[in-house]
């Protein structure tokens, strides 16, 4: 069984993340999307919300499993009985950060490899933080995120503004 883990914050999941998930699902028998509980960041969506959103938007892809995790990605990958980390690369600006992360992970866990999928061009500009900023001023979010996420974002951002 070829199993990969795609870790991230997914706060919230965007069409860019979903594109990576779909493409990875074609390369592996199973892809576990690992949603990071990061105590250093204050997320817009709670860990339960992010996991549930991801489960909903990937429900039509049979070989996707969504789980939350705390701590080091490599430990989570091991606990999933996998040796592959998937990450997405959008631009050169992602490269330096991802390179350091992958090199650190290699020192921590030489048996685990990171594989990068290059973003599809139409999503190259997309990030969770940009989408959250756009949501403050614009209702039409379906260009950036799945419709379920767009609805939740509109509700959540308005609540904060009030
Ligand atoms: P993190 O906080 O771990 O960077 P993110 O949820 O922001 O988590 O991203 C998870 C992974 O998905 C990262 O490898 C990131 O580079 C990648 N990613 C984010 N947005 C896109 C996109 N639009 N296209 C391709 N990959 C993306």
Short mmCIF file of N, CA and C and ligand atoms in Angstrom, two decimals:
data_model
loop_
_atom_site.label_atom_id
_atom_site.label_comp_id
_atom_site.label_asym_id
_atom_site.label_seq_id
_atom_site.Cartn_x
_atom_site.Cartn_y
_atom_site.Cartn_z
N UNK A 1 0.86 -1.20 0.00
CA UNK A 1 0.00 0.00 0.00
C UNK A 1 0.90 1.25 0.00
N UNK A 2 0.78 2.06 -1.05
CA UNK A 2 1.59 3.30 -1.10
C UNK A 2 0.77 4.42 -0.49
N UNK A 3 1.26 4.88 0.68
CA UNK A 3 0.49 5.88 1.42
C UNK A 3 1.33 7.15 1.61
N UNK A 4 0.74 8.31 1.34
CA UNK A 4 1.44 9.58 1.54
C UNK A 4 0.66 10.45 2.52
N UNK A 5 1.38 11.38 3.14
CA UNK A 5 0.74 12.30 4.08
C UNK A 5 0.93 13.73 3.57
N UNK A 6 -0.16 14.48 3.51
CA UNK A 6 -0.09 15.89 3.09
C UNK A 6 -0.41 16.75 4.32
N UNK A 7 0.64 17.26 4.99
CA UNK A 7 0.38 18.05 6.20
C UNK A 7 0.25 19.54 5.90
N UNK A 8 -0.51 20.23 6.72
CA UNK A 8 -0.65 21.68 6.57
C UNK A 8 -1.61 22.24 7.59
N UNK A 9 -1.78 23.57 7.53
CA UNK A 9 -2.71 24.23 8.46
C UNK A 9 -4.13 24.22 7.91
N UNK A 10 -4.25 24.42 6.61
CA UNK A 10 -5.56 24.40 5.93
C UNK A 10 -6.58 25.30 6.64
N UNK A 11 -6.19 26.56 6.84
CA UNK A 11 -7.06 27.49 7.58
C UNK A 11 -7.54 28.65 6.71
N UNK A 12 -8.46 28.44 5.78
CA UNK A 12 -9.13 27.19 5.45
C UNK A 12 -8.51 26.56 4.19
N UNK A 13 -9.02 25.36 3.84
CA UNK A 13 -8.59 24.70 2.61
C UNK A 13 -9.01 25.56 1.41
N UNK A 14 -8.09 25.72 0.44
CA UNK A 14 -8.39 26.49 -0.77
C UNK A 14 -8.46 25.56 -1.98
N UNK A 15 -8.84 26.13 -3.13
CA UNK A 15 -8.85 25.32 -4.36
C UNK A 15 -7.44 24.83 -4.71
N UNK A 16 -6.43 25.60 -4.29
CA UNK A 16 -5.03 25.20 -4.53
C UNK A 16 -4.68 23.95 -3.75
N UNK A 17 -5.05 23.92 -2.45
CA UNK A 17 -4.82 22.70 -1.64
C UNK A 17 -5.57 21.52 -2.26
N UNK A 18 -6.81 21.78 -2.64
CA UNK A 18 -7.67 20.70 -3.16
C UNK A 18 -7.08 20.11 -4.45
N UNK A 19 -6.49 20.97 -5.25
CA UNK A 19 -5.84 20.52 -6.49
C UNK A 19 -4.67 19.58 -6.15
N UNK A 20 -3.88 19.95 -5.14
CA UNK A 20 -2.75 19.09 -4.72
C UNK A 20 -3.30 17.76 -4.18
N UNK A 21 -4.36 17.82 -3.38
CA UNK A 21 -4.96 16.60 -2.80
C UNK A 21 -5.42 15.66 -3.93
N UNK A 22 -6.13 16.23 -4.90
CA UNK A 22 -6.65 15.40 -6.01
C UNK A 22 -5.52 14.77 -6.81
N UNK A 23 -4.50 15.56 -7.08
CA UNK A 23 -3.39 15.03 -7.89
C UNK A 23 -2.61 13.98 -7.11
N UNK A 24 -2.40 14.22 -5.81
CA UNK A 24 -1.67 13.23 -4.98
C UNK A 24 -2.48 11.93 -4.90
N UNK A 25 -3.81 12.06 -4.87
CA UNK A 25 -4.65 10.86 -4.73
C UNK A 25 -4.52 9.93 -5.94
N UNK A 26 -4.06 10.51 -7.06
CA UNK A 26 -3.87 9.68 -8.26
C UNK A 26 -2.52 8.97 -8.25
N UNK A 27 -1.60 9.47 -7.44
CA UNK A 27 -0.24 8.90 -7.41
C UNK A 27 -0.05 7.87 -6.31
N UNK A 28 -0.96 7.90 -5.30
CA UNK A 28 -0.80 7.00 -4.15
C UNK A 28 -2.09 6.22 -3.93
N UNK A 29 -1.96 5.06 -3.24
CA UNK A 29 -3.16 4.27 -2.92
C UNK A 29 -4.01 5.03 -1.89
N UNK A 30 -3.32 5.70 -0.97
CA UNK A 30 -4.05 6.46 0.06
C UNK A 30 -3.28 7.74 0.39
N UNK A 31 -4.00 8.84 0.55
CA UNK A 31 -3.38 10.09 0.99
C UNK A 31 -4.06 10.54 2.28
N UNK A 32 -3.24 10.71 3.31
CA UNK A 32 -3.77 11.21 4.59
C UNK A 32 -3.50 12.71 4.65
N UNK A 33 -4.56 13.49 4.74
CA UNK A 33 -4.40 14.94 4.90
C UNK A 33 -4.28 15.19 6.40
N UNK A 34 -3.13 15.71 6.81
CA UNK A 34 -2.87 15.94 8.24
C UNK A 34 -3.07 17.40 8.56
N UNK A 35 -4.03 17.67 9.43
CA UNK A 35 -4.34 19.07 9.78
C UNK A 35 -3.63 19.40 11.09
N UNK A 36 -2.76 20.39 11.00
CA UNK A 36 -1.87 20.70 12.13
C UNK A 36 -2.56 21.53 13.21
N UNK A 37 -2.45 21.03 14.44
CA UNK A 37 -2.86 21.83 15.61
C UNK A 37 -1.63 22.65 15.97
N UNK A 38 -1.63 23.94 15.61
CA UNK A 38 -0.45 24.76 15.84
C UNK A 38 -0.74 25.76 16.95
N UNK A 39 -0.15 25.52 18.13
CA UNK A 39 -0.47 26.38 19.28
C UNK A 39 0.12 27.78 19.12
N UNK A 40 1.07 27.95 18.15
CA UNK A 40 1.68 29.28 17.95
C UNK A 40 0.78 30.20 17.13
N UNK A 41 -0.10 29.60 16.32
CA UNK A 41 -0.96 30.42 15.46
C UNK A 41 -2.37 30.45 16.03
N UNK A 42 -3.08 31.57 15.82
CA UNK A 42 -4.49 31.61 16.20
C UNK A 42 -5.29 31.43 14.91
N UNK A 43 -5.83 30.25 14.69
CA UNK A 43 -6.51 30.03 13.40
C UNK A 43 -7.90 30.65 13.37
N UNK A 44 -8.37 30.92 12.17
CA UNK A 44 -9.75 31.42 12.01
C UNK A 44 -10.72 30.28 12.29
N UNK A 45 -10.38 29.08 11.83
CA UNK A 45 -11.24 27.92 12.04
C UNK A 45 -10.57 26.95 13.02
N UNK A 46 -11.35 26.41 13.93
CA UNK A 46 -10.80 25.49 14.94
C UNK A 46 -10.31 24.21 14.25
N UNK A 47 -9.58 23.42 14.98
CA UNK A 47 -9.06 22.18 14.39
C UNK A 47 -10.22 21.26 13.96
N UNK A 48 -11.28 21.21 14.79
CA UNK A 48 -12.43 20.34 14.44
C UNK A 48 -13.08 20.86 13.15
N UNK A 49 -13.21 22.19 13.07
CA UNK A 49 -13.84 22.77 11.86
C UNK A 49 -13.00 22.48 10.62
N UNK A 50 -11.68 22.67 10.74
CA UNK A 50 -10.81 22.45 9.57
C UNK A 50 -10.85 20.99 9.11
N UNK A 51 -10.87 20.08 10.09
CA UNK A 51 -10.94 18.65 9.74
C UNK A 51 -12.29 18.35 9.07
N UNK A 52 -13.38 18.87 9.65
CA UNK A 52 -14.70 18.58 9.08
C UNK A 52 -14.86 19.16 7.68
N UNK A 53 -14.34 20.39 7.49
CA UNK A 53 -14.42 21.02 6.16
C UNK A 53 -13.67 20.16 5.14
N UNK A 54 -12.46 19.74 5.53
CA UNK A 54 -11.66 18.92 4.61
C UNK A 54 -12.35 17.60 4.29
N UNK A 55 -12.98 16.99 5.31
CA UNK A 55 -13.69 15.73 5.07
C UNK A 55 -14.81 15.96 4.06
N UNK A 56 -15.52 17.07 4.23
CA UNK A 56 -16.66 17.35 3.34
C UNK A 56 -16.19 17.59 1.90
N UNK A 57 -15.16 18.42 1.74
CA UNK A 57 -14.75 18.76 0.36
C UNK A 57 -13.97 17.64 -0.34
N UNK A 58 -13.55 16.63 0.42
CA UNK A 58 -12.86 15.50 -0.22
C UNK A 58 -13.72 14.24 -0.21
N UNK A 59 -15.00 14.37 0.16
CA UNK A 59 -15.85 13.18 0.33
C UNK A 59 -16.03 12.39 -0.97
N UNK A 60 -15.81 13.06 -2.13
CA UNK A 60 -15.96 12.35 -3.40
C UNK A 60 -14.67 11.66 -3.85
N UNK A 61 -13.60 11.76 -3.05
CA UNK A 61 -12.34 11.10 -3.42
C UNK A 61 -12.15 9.94 -2.44
N UNK A 62 -12.28 8.69 -2.92
CA UNK A 62 -12.35 7.56 -1.99
C UNK A 62 -11.07 7.29 -1.20
N UNK A 63 -9.90 7.63 -1.75
CA UNK A 63 -8.66 7.26 -1.04
C UNK A 63 -8.05 8.40 -0.23
N UNK A 64 -8.91 9.32 0.24
CA UNK A 64 -8.43 10.41 1.10
C UNK A 64 -8.94 10.20 2.52
N UNK A 65 -8.01 10.33 3.47
CA UNK A 65 -8.36 10.24 4.89
C UNK A 65 -7.92 11.56 5.52
N UNK A 66 -8.74 12.14 6.39
CA UNK A 66 -8.38 13.41 7.03
C UNK A 66 -8.20 13.18 8.53
N UNK A 67 -7.06 13.64 9.06
CA UNK A 67 -6.78 13.47 10.50
C UNK A 67 -6.14 14.75 11.02
N UNK A 68 -6.28 15.00 12.32
CA UNK A 68 -5.54 16.13 12.91
C UNK A 68 -4.28 15.57 13.56
N UNK A 69 -3.30 16.45 13.74
CA UNK A 69 -2.10 16.01 14.47
C UNK A 69 -1.43 17.19 15.16
N UNK A 70 -0.66 16.83 16.20
CA UNK A 70 0.11 17.83 16.94
C UNK A 70 1.56 17.44 16.86
N UNK A 71 2.45 18.42 16.95
CA UNK A 71 3.87 18.10 17.00
C UNK A 71 4.50 17.97 15.63
N UNK A 72 5.60 17.21 15.58
CA UNK A 72 6.38 17.12 14.34
C UNK A 72 5.67 16.31 13.27
N UNK A 73 5.73 16.82 12.03
CA UNK A 73 5.11 16.11 10.91
C UNK A 73 5.69 14.70 10.77
N UNK A 74 7.03 14.58 10.92
CA UNK A 74 7.65 13.26 10.68
C UNK A 74 7.12 12.20 11.66
N UNK A 75 6.83 12.61 12.89
CA UNK A 75 6.26 11.65 13.86
C UNK A 75 4.86 11.24 13.44
N UNK A 76 4.12 12.23 12.94
CA UNK A 76 2.76 11.92 12.46
C UNK A 76 2.82 10.97 11.26
N UNK A 77 3.76 11.25 10.35
CA UNK A 77 3.90 10.42 9.14
C UNK A 77 4.23 8.98 9.54
N UNK A 78 5.12 8.83 10.51
CA UNK A 78 5.46 7.48 11.00
C UNK A 78 4.24 6.79 11.61
N UNK A 79 3.49 7.55 12.40
CA UNK A 79 2.31 6.95 13.06
C UNK A 79 1.27 6.52 12.04
N UNK A 80 1.33 7.12 10.85
CA UNK A 80 0.40 6.74 9.77
C UNK A 80 0.96 5.58 8.93
N UNK A 81 2.14 5.09 9.33
CA UNK A 81 2.82 4.03 8.58
C UNK A 81 3.07 4.42 7.12
N UNK A 82 3.58 5.66 6.99
CA UNK A 82 3.92 6.18 5.66
C UNK A 82 5.38 6.63 5.69
N UNK A 83 5.98 6.81 4.51
CA UNK A 83 7.31 7.42 4.49
C UNK A 83 7.39 8.51 3.43
N UNK A 84 6.25 9.10 3.13
CA UNK A 84 6.22 10.17 2.12
C UNK A 84 5.41 11.37 2.60
N UNK A 85 6.05 12.53 2.52
CA UNK A 85 5.35 13.79 2.82
C UNK A 85 5.11 14.49 1.49
N UNK A 86 3.90 14.95 1.30
CA UNK A 86 3.57 15.75 0.10
C UNK A 86 3.50 17.21 0.52
N UNK A 87 4.13 18.08 -0.26
CA UNK A 87 3.96 19.52 -0.05
C UNK A 87 3.74 20.17 -1.42
N UNK A 88 3.09 21.32 -1.40
CA UNK A 88 2.84 22.03 -2.65
C UNK A 88 3.82 23.18 -2.79
N UNK A 89 4.22 23.46 -4.02
CA UNK A 89 5.11 24.60 -4.27
C UNK A 89 4.42 25.56 -5.23
N UNK A 90 4.28 26.80 -4.80
CA UNK A 90 3.63 27.78 -5.68
C UNK A 90 4.64 28.62 -6.44
N UNK A 91 5.66 29.09 -5.73
CA UNK A 91 6.59 30.05 -6.34
C UNK A 91 7.94 29.91 -5.67
N UNK A 92 8.90 30.66 -6.20
CA UNK A 92 10.25 30.64 -5.62
C UNK A 92 10.18 31.00 -4.13
N UNK A 93 9.25 31.90 -3.80
CA UNK A 93 9.12 32.34 -2.41
C UNK A 93 8.78 31.17 -1.47
N UNK A 94 8.08 30.16 -1.95
CA UNK A 94 7.81 28.97 -1.12
C UNK A 94 9.06 28.11 -0.98
N UNK A 95 9.93 28.19 -2.00
CA UNK A 95 10.99 27.20 -2.13
C UNK A 95 11.94 27.19 -0.93
N UNK A 96 12.37 28.39 -0.49
CA UNK A 96 13.37 28.44 0.57
C UNK A 96 12.82 27.83 1.85
N UNK A 97 11.60 28.21 2.19
CA UNK A 97 10.96 27.69 3.40
C UNK A 97 10.80 26.17 3.31
N UNK A 98 10.29 25.72 2.18
CA UNK A 98 10.02 24.29 2.01
C UNK A 98 11.32 23.48 1.97
N UNK A 99 12.37 24.08 1.39
CA UNK A 99 13.68 23.41 1.34
C UNK A 99 14.20 23.18 2.76
N UNK A 100 14.15 24.24 3.59
CA UNK A 100 14.62 24.11 4.98
C UNK A 100 13.82 23.07 5.74
N UNK A 101 12.52 23.11 5.53
CA UNK A 101 11.62 22.16 6.21
C UNK A 101 11.95 20.73 5.80
N UNK A 102 12.10 20.52 4.49
CA UNK A 102 12.37 19.17 3.98
C UNK A 102 13.74 18.69 4.46
N UNK A 103 14.72 19.60 4.49
CA UNK A 103 16.07 19.20 4.94
C UNK A 103 16.06 18.85 6.42
N UNK A 104 15.34 19.65 7.22
CA UNK A 104 15.24 19.37 8.66
C UNK A 104 14.57 18.01 8.86
N UNK A 105 13.49 17.79 8.11
CA UNK A 105 12.78 16.50 8.24
C UNK A 105 13.66 15.33 7.83
N UNK A 106 14.54 15.56 6.87
CA UNK A 106 15.44 14.47 6.43
C UNK A 106 16.45 14.11 7.50
N UNK A 107 16.91 15.16 8.23
CA UNK A 107 17.85 14.89 9.33
C UNK A 107 17.11 14.15 10.45
N UNK A 108 15.89 14.60 10.73
CA UNK A 108 15.10 13.96 11.80
C UNK A 108 14.70 12.54 11.44
N UNK A 109 14.39 12.34 10.16
CA UNK A 109 13.83 11.05 9.73
C UNK A 109 14.33 10.71 8.33
N UNK A 110 15.55 10.13 8.23
CA UNK A 110 16.12 9.84 6.90
C UNK A 110 15.29 8.85 6.08
N UNK A 111 14.42 8.13 6.75
CA UNK A 111 13.58 7.14 6.03
C UNK A 111 12.35 7.79 5.39
N UNK A 112 12.14 9.07 5.67
CA UNK A 112 10.95 9.75 5.12
C UNK A 112 11.39 10.76 4.06
N UNK A 113 10.73 10.75 2.91
CA UNK A 113 11.06 11.70 1.84
C UNK A 113 9.91 12.67 1.61
N UNK A 114 10.30 13.89 1.21
CA UNK A 114 9.28 14.89 0.86
C UNK A 114 9.16 14.95 -0.65
N UNK A 115 7.95 14.89 -1.13
CA UNK A 115 7.72 15.04 -2.57
C UNK A 115 6.92 16.31 -2.80
N UNK A 116 7.36 17.09 -3.79
CA UNK A 116 6.70 18.37 -4.06
C UNK A 116 5.85 18.28 -5.32
N UNK A 117 4.65 18.80 -5.22
CA UNK A 117 3.82 18.95 -6.41
C UNK A 117 3.77 20.44 -6.72
N UNK A 118 4.04 20.76 -7.97
CA UNK A 118 4.02 22.17 -8.39
C UNK A 118 2.57 22.56 -8.63
N UNK A 119 2.20 23.71 -8.09
CA UNK A 119 0.82 24.18 -8.22
C UNK A 119 0.38 24.30 -9.68
N UNK A 120 -0.90 24.02 -9.91
CA UNK A 120 -1.44 24.30 -11.24
C UNK A 120 -1.46 25.82 -11.39
N UNK A 121 -1.16 26.31 -12.59
CA UNK A 121 -0.97 27.75 -12.78
C UNK A 121 -2.13 28.59 -12.27
N UNK A 122 -3.36 28.07 -12.44
CA UNK A 122 -4.51 28.90 -12.05
C UNK A 122 -4.62 29.11 -10.55
N UNK A 123 -3.87 28.33 -9.75
CA UNK A 123 -3.92 28.48 -8.30
C UNK A 123 -2.61 29.03 -7.72
N UNK A 124 -1.69 29.41 -8.58
CA UNK A 124 -0.34 29.77 -8.12
C UNK A 124 -0.35 30.96 -7.15
N UNK A 125 -1.37 31.81 -7.26
CA UNK A 125 -1.41 33.02 -6.43
C UNK A 125 -2.15 32.78 -5.11
N UNK A 126 -2.77 31.61 -4.97
CA UNK A 126 -3.74 31.40 -3.88
C UNK A 126 -3.11 30.98 -2.57
N UNK A 127 -3.51 31.66 -1.49
CA UNK A 127 -3.08 31.21 -0.15
C UNK A 127 -4.25 31.41 0.80
N UNK A 128 -4.24 30.65 1.90
CA UNK A 128 -5.32 30.78 2.89
C UNK A 128 -5.37 32.21 3.42
N UNK A 129 -4.20 32.82 3.66
CA UNK A 129 -4.22 34.17 4.25
C UNK A 129 -4.78 35.20 3.27
N UNK A 130 -4.45 35.07 1.98
CA UNK A 130 -5.02 36.01 0.99
C UNK A 130 -6.53 35.87 0.95
N UNK A 131 -7.00 34.62 0.97
CA UNK A 131 -8.45 34.39 0.89
C UNK A 131 -9.16 35.03 2.08
N UNK A 132 -8.55 34.94 3.26
CA UNK A 132 -9.17 35.54 4.45
C UNK A 132 -9.24 37.06 4.32
N UNK A 133 -8.20 37.66 3.72
CA UNK A 133 -8.22 39.11 3.52
C UNK A 133 -9.30 39.50 2.51
N UNK A 134 -9.35 38.75 1.41
CA UNK A 134 -10.35 39.05 0.36
C UNK A 134 -11.75 38.93 0.95
N UNK A 135 -11.94 37.94 1.83
CA UNK A 135 -13.28 37.69 2.39
C UNK A 135 -13.81 38.87 3.20
N UNK A 136 -12.92 39.74 3.66
CA UNK A 136 -13.37 40.91 4.43
C UNK A 136 -14.11 41.92 3.54
N UNK A 137 -13.81 41.89 2.24
CA UNK A 137 -14.34 42.94 1.36
C UNK A 137 -15.15 42.41 0.18
N UNK A 138 -15.11 41.12 -0.05
CA UNK A 138 -15.68 40.57 -1.28
C UNK A 138 -16.51 39.33 -0.95
N UNK A 139 -17.68 39.23 -1.57
CA UNK A 139 -18.55 38.08 -1.32
C UNK A 139 -18.27 36.90 -2.23
N UNK A 140 -17.77 37.21 -3.43
CA UNK A 140 -17.59 36.17 -4.43
C UNK A 140 -16.28 35.41 -4.17
N UNK A 141 -16.37 34.41 -3.30
CA UNK A 141 -15.15 33.70 -2.90
C UNK A 141 -15.00 32.34 -3.59
N UNK A 142 -16.02 32.01 -4.40
CA UNK A 142 -16.02 30.68 -5.04
C UNK A 142 -14.89 30.50 -6.05
N UNK A 143 -14.26 31.63 -6.45
CA UNK A 143 -13.11 31.53 -7.36
C UNK A 143 -11.90 30.95 -6.63
N UNK A 144 -11.92 31.06 -5.31
CA UNK A 144 -10.73 30.72 -4.52
C UNK A 144 -10.86 29.46 -3.66
N UNK A 145 -12.08 29.21 -3.20
CA UNK A 145 -12.30 28.10 -2.26
C UNK A 145 -13.54 27.31 -2.65
N UNK A 146 -13.66 26.05 -2.21
CA UNK A 146 -14.89 25.30 -2.47
C UNK A 146 -16.10 26.05 -1.89
N UNK A 147 -17.30 25.84 -2.48
CA UNK A 147 -18.47 26.65 -2.09
C UNK A 147 -18.83 26.51 -0.60
N UNK A 148 -18.61 25.31 -0.03
CA UNK A 148 -18.90 25.13 1.41
C UNK A 148 -18.00 26.06 2.24
N UNK A 149 -16.75 26.19 1.82
CA UNK A 149 -15.80 27.04 2.55
C UNK A 149 -16.16 28.51 2.36
N UNK A 150 -16.58 28.88 1.16
CA UNK A 150 -16.96 30.27 0.87
C UNK A 150 -18.08 30.70 1.82
N UNK A 151 -19.07 29.82 1.99
CA UNK A 151 -20.22 30.13 2.85
C UNK A 151 -19.74 30.32 4.30
N UNK A 152 -18.93 29.40 4.78
CA UNK A 152 -18.43 29.49 6.16
C UNK A 152 -17.58 30.73 6.37
N UNK A 153 -16.78 31.05 5.35
CA UNK A 153 -15.90 32.23 5.46
C UNK A 153 -16.71 33.51 5.57
N UNK A 154 -17.77 33.61 4.73
CA UNK A 154 -18.60 34.81 4.77
C UNK A 154 -19.22 34.97 6.16
N UNK A 155 -19.73 33.86 6.70
CA UNK A 155 -20.36 33.91 8.04
C UNK A 155 -19.33 34.30 9.11
N UNK A 156 -18.17 33.66 9.07
CA UNK A 156 -17.17 33.86 10.11
C UNK A 156 -16.57 35.27 10.08
N UNK A 157 -16.24 35.75 8.88
CA UNK A 157 -15.61 37.07 8.76
C UNK A 157 -16.59 38.14 9.19
N UNK A 158 -17.88 37.99 8.85
CA UNK A 158 -18.88 38.99 9.26
C UNK A 158 -19.04 39.04 10.76
N UNK A 159 -19.00 37.85 11.38
CA UNK A 159 -19.14 37.77 12.83
C UNK A 159 -18.02 38.55 13.50
N UNK A 160 -16.79 38.42 12.94
CA UNK A 160 -15.64 39.10 13.53
C UNK A 160 -15.78 40.60 13.37
N UNK A 161 -16.28 41.03 12.18
CA UNK A 161 -16.41 42.47 11.90
C UNK A 161 -17.43 43.16 12.79
N UNK A 162 -18.47 42.42 13.21
CA UNK A 162 -19.56 43.03 14.00
C UNK A 162 -19.10 43.47 15.38
P1 LIG B 1 1.50 25.44 6.25
O1 LIG B 1 1.07 26.29 7.41
O2 LIG B 1 2.06 24.11 6.65
O3 LIG B 1 2.34 26.13 5.21
P2 LIG B 1 -0.74 25.56 4.44
O4 LIG B 1 -2.10 25.05 4.78
O5 LIG B 1 -0.61 27.02 4.23
O6 LIG B 1 0.13 25.01 5.62
O7 LIG B 1 -0.16 24.80 3.18
C1 LIG B 1 0.06 23.42 3.14
C2 LIG B 1 0.88 23.08 1.91
O8 LIG B 1 0.13 23.40 0.74
C3 LIG B 1 2.19 23.83 1.76
O9 LIG B 1 3.16 22.97 1.19
C4 LIG B 1 1.87 24.96 0.82
O10 LIG B 1 3.02 25.40 0.10
C5 LIG B 1 0.89 24.26 -0.09
N1 LIG B 1 -0.03 25.20 -0.75
C6 LIG B 1 -0.71 26.22 -0.21
N2 LIG B 1 -1.45 26.86 -1.14
C7 LIG B 1 -1.20 26.23 -2.32
C8 LIG B 1 -1.62 26.45 -3.67
N3 LIG B 1 -2.43 27.47 -4.00
N4 LIG B 1 -1.16 25.61 -4.62
C9 LIG B 1 -0.30 24.60 -4.29
N5 LIG B 1 0.15 24.36 -3.05
C10 LIG B 1 -0.29 25.16 -2.06
#
